[in-house]
Each structure stands twice: as C-alpha cells, then as structure tokens.
Amino acid sequence: ADTATAGIEAGEDTASVLRAAFTSLFESAQARAEPMALRAALVRQVVEHPGRLSAYLGDEVPPPAQVVAEVISVGQERGELRTDEPAVSLAVVLLHAGLLSTRRGVTRGHPTGLAPLGNLALEVVLRGMRADGAATVTRRRAARAEGAPRAGGGVQSPMTV
C-alpha cells in the first residue's frame, strides 16, 4: 500500500505504480516464506481461497484487491485506463494474473519475485486495461450484439469458452 501511495503521489503512471506495488508484494512474500516448499504452500492457499491473503496480512495491511482497485481508479480518472469496467473488477483480474503466474513459477521451483512470467502477465493484462483498448473492445461488443460474426469465420475459439 505504501509503494502504491508513494507512486500515485509522485505522479507516476498507473502501470508503473502497479508494477512497483506487485514487485513489493512478491518480494515481501518471498522474504517471509522460506523455504520454497512453504512459499509454494502459501501461494497455493492464496490462489485457491479468495480472501486468504488478506487474512494472512492481518488488519494493519489493507487488502491487496482494495489497494489495486484504488490505483486503477486513479488511472481511470486520469484517462490512462479503461472506464467501461469497474476498477474493482479490473483489480481482481490483475491480481489473479499475478498470483497464478507466481503459483506456476513457485511450483516449478522458480523464485517468486516478479519473474519473467509474472512480468508478462502484468504487461498483457495492463495492455488490455489501457484506455485506448476499451474503445476496441466496445466496438467488438457492439458488432457482436448486431450479429456480426466473430473473427476467424464465426468459429468460437476454445480459449473463449
């Protein structure tokens, strides 16, 4: 929360604030959860049980979803991030992308910090959250509502099911 607040107050762009906050969160978890087996169990519990991370952090640390939603809300107000979805929904998607990529890395024995897979997850999700991306999504939704076929000749990809 402190990292996010400092970044917002310094006028950093939202994506940079979120990257720094995620890095801080994962480095903190790595420092507190040694050895690797304990870290893997902690990540598994957090991913499989929503709300568990907040319980582990205690009352003195705000829930990560709340902090991320607040940062996203600032980004929406600044015009950096899409406004067609609520900040809290975008926050949950971003948190899960980070947590699931971390879980994969931990179960494979990789360090938890914001490793390449975690960075990729954040970059992909943040790219989809940009304000300029919202217009494209809105146009696609409108076209589908009017009966236009999906890209790919109307065949629905198994990834979208």
Coordinates of C-alpha atoms in Angstrom, one line a residue:
A1 CA 0.0 0.0 0.0
D2 CA 2.8 2.4 0.8
T3 CA 4.5 1.7 -2.5
A4 CA 1.3 2.4 -4.4
T5 CA 0.5 5.6 -2.4
A6 CA 4.1 6.9 -3.0
G7 CA 3.9 6.3 -6.7
I8 CA 0.5 7.9 -7.1
E9 CA 1.6 11.0 -5.0
A10 CA 4.8 11.2 -7.2
G11 CA 2.6 11.4 -10.3
E12 CA 3.9 8.1 -11.8
D13 CA 1.8 6.5 -14.5
T14 CA -0.6 3.8 -13.2
A15 CA 1.2 0.9 -14.9
S16 CA 4.5 1.8 -13.2
V17 CA 2.7 2.2 -9.8
L18 CA 1.1 -1.2 -10.2
R19 CA 4.4 -2.9 -11.3
A20 CA 6.2 -1.4 -8.3
A21 CA 3.4 -2.5 -5.9
F22 CA 3.3 -6.0 -7.3
T23 CA 7.1 -6.3 -7.0
S24 CA 7.0 -5.1 -3.4
L25 CA 4.2 -7.5 -2.6
F26 CA 6.0 -10.5 -4.1
E27 CA 9.4 -9.6 -2.6
S28 CA 7.8 -9.2 0.8
A29 CA 6.1 -12.7 0.5
Q30 CA 9.4 -14.2 -0.6
A31 CA 11.3 -12.8 2.4
R32 CA 8.6 -14.1 4.8
A33 CA 8.0 -17.5 3.3
E34 CA 11.2 -19.5 3.2
P35 CA 11.9 -22.3 2.3
M36 CA 10.5 -22.9 -1.2
A37 CA 8.0 -25.6 0.0
L38 CA 6.5 -23.1 2.4
R39 CA 6.3 -20.5 -0.2
A40 CA 4.6 -22.9 -2.6
A41 CA 2.0 -23.8 0.0
L42 CA 1.3 -20.2 0.8
V43 CA 0.8 -19.3 -2.8
R44 CA -1.4 -22.3 -3.3
Q45 CA -3.6 -21.3 -0.3
V46 CA -3.9 -17.7 -1.5
V47 CA -4.9 -18.7 -5.0
E48 CA -7.3 -21.5 -4.0
H49 CA -9.0 -19.5 -1.2
P50 CA -10.1 -15.9 -2.1
G51 CA -9.6 -13.6 0.8
R52 CA -6.9 -15.7 2.4
L53 CA -4.1 -13.3 1.5
S54 CA -5.9 -10.5 3.4
A55 CA -6.3 -12.9 6.4
Y56 CA -2.5 -13.7 6.3
L57 CA -1.6 -10.0 6.1
G58 CA -3.8 -9.0 9.1
D59 CA -5.8 -5.9 9.9
E60 CA -2.9 -3.5 9.7
V61 CA -2.4 -4.1 6.0
P62 CA -5.2 -3.2 3.6
P63 CA -6.5 -6.0 1.3
P64 CA -4.4 -6.1 -1.9
A65 CA -7.6 -6.0 -4.1
Q66 CA -8.6 -2.8 -2.4
V67 CA -5.2 -1.2 -2.9
V68 CA -5.1 -2.3 -6.6
A69 CA -8.6 -1.1 -7.2
E70 CA -7.8 2.3 -5.7
V71 CA -4.7 2.6 -8.0
I72 CA -6.8 1.6 -11.0
S73 CA -9.5 4.1 -10.1
V74 CA -6.9 6.9 -10.1
G75 CA -5.7 5.6 -13.5
Q76 CA -9.3 5.7 -14.8
E77 CA -9.7 9.3 -13.5
R78 CA -6.5 10.3 -15.3
G79 CA -7.7 8.8 -18.5
E80 CA -4.9 6.1 -18.6
L81 CA -7.2 3.1 -18.0
R82 CA -10.5 2.0 -19.4
T83 CA -13.6 3.1 -17.6
D84 CA -16.1 0.6 -19.2
E85 CA -15.4 -1.8 -16.3
P86 CA -15.4 -1.1 -12.6
A87 CA -12.0 -0.6 -11.0
V88 CA -12.6 -3.5 -8.6
S89 CA -13.2 -6.0 -11.4
L90 CA -10.1 -4.9 -13.2
A91 CA -8.2 -5.2 -9.9
V92 CA -9.3 -8.8 -9.4
V93 CA -8.3 -9.8 -12.9
L94 CA -4.9 -8.2 -12.5
L95 CA -4.3 -9.8 -9.1
H96 CA -5.2 -13.2 -10.3
A97 CA -2.9 -12.9 -13.3
G98 CA -0.1 -12.1 -11.0
L99 CA -0.9 -14.7 -8.4
L100 CA -1.4 -17.5 -11.0
S101 CA 1.8 -16.8 -12.8
T102 CA 3.6 -16.7 -9.4
R103 CA 2.0 -20.0 -8.5
R104 CA 3.2 -21.6 -11.7
G105 CA 6.7 -20.3 -11.1
V106 CA 6.8 -21.4 -7.5
T107 CA 5.5 -24.9 -8.2
R108 CA 8.3 -25.2 -10.8
G109 CA 10.9 -24.1 -8.3
H110 CA 11.5 -20.6 -9.7
P111 CA 11.9 -17.6 -7.4
T112 CA 8.7 -15.7 -6.6
G113 CA 9.7 -12.1 -7.2
L114 CA 8.3 -10.6 -10.3
A115 CA 9.9 -13.1 -12.6
P116 CA 9.6 -13.1 -16.4
L117 CA 6.2 -14.9 -16.3
G118 CA 4.9 -12.5 -13.7
N119 CA 6.1 -9.5 -15.7
L120 CA 4.5 -11.0 -18.8
A121 CA 1.2 -11.5 -17.1
L122 CA 1.2 -7.9 -15.8
E123 CA 2.1 -6.5 -19.2
V124 CA -0.6 -8.4 -21.0
V125 CA -3.3 -7.5 -18.6
L126 CA -2.2 -3.9 -18.3
R127 CA -2.2 -3.6 -22.1
G128 CA -5.8 -4.7 -22.1
M129 CA -6.7 -2.2 -19.4
R130 CA -5.4 0.8 -21.3
A131 CA -8.0 3.4 -22.2
D132 CA -7.3 3.1 -25.9
G133 CA -8.0 -0.6 -25.7
A134 CA -11.5 0.0 -24.2
A135 CA -12.7 1.6 -27.5
T136 CA -11.8 -1.5 -29.5
V137 CA -13.5 -3.8 -27.0
T138 CA -16.6 -1.7 -27.1
R139 CA -16.7 -1.8 -30.9
R140 CA -16.3 -5.6 -30.9
R141 CA -19.1 -5.9 -28.3
A142 CA -21.4 -3.7 -30.4
A143 CA -20.7 -5.6 -33.5
R144 CA -21.4 -9.0 -31.8
A145 CA -24.7 -7.5 -30.5
E146 CA -25.6 -6.6 -34.0
G147 CA -25.0 -10.2 -35.1
A148 CA -21.6 -9.7 -36.8
P149 CA -19.5 -12.9 -36.9
R150 CA -16.5 -13.3 -34.6
A151 CA -13.1 -13.1 -36.1
G152 CA -12.0 -16.4 -37.5
G153 CA -15.1 -17.0 -39.7
G154 CA -17.5 -17.3 -36.8
V155 CA -15.9 -20.3 -35.2
Q156 CA -15.5 -19.8 -31.5
S157 CA -12.1 -20.5 -30.1
P158 CA -11.9 -23.0 -27.3
M159 CA -10.0 -20.3 -25.4
T160 CA -13.1 -18.1 -25.3
V161 CA -15.5 -20.7 -24.0

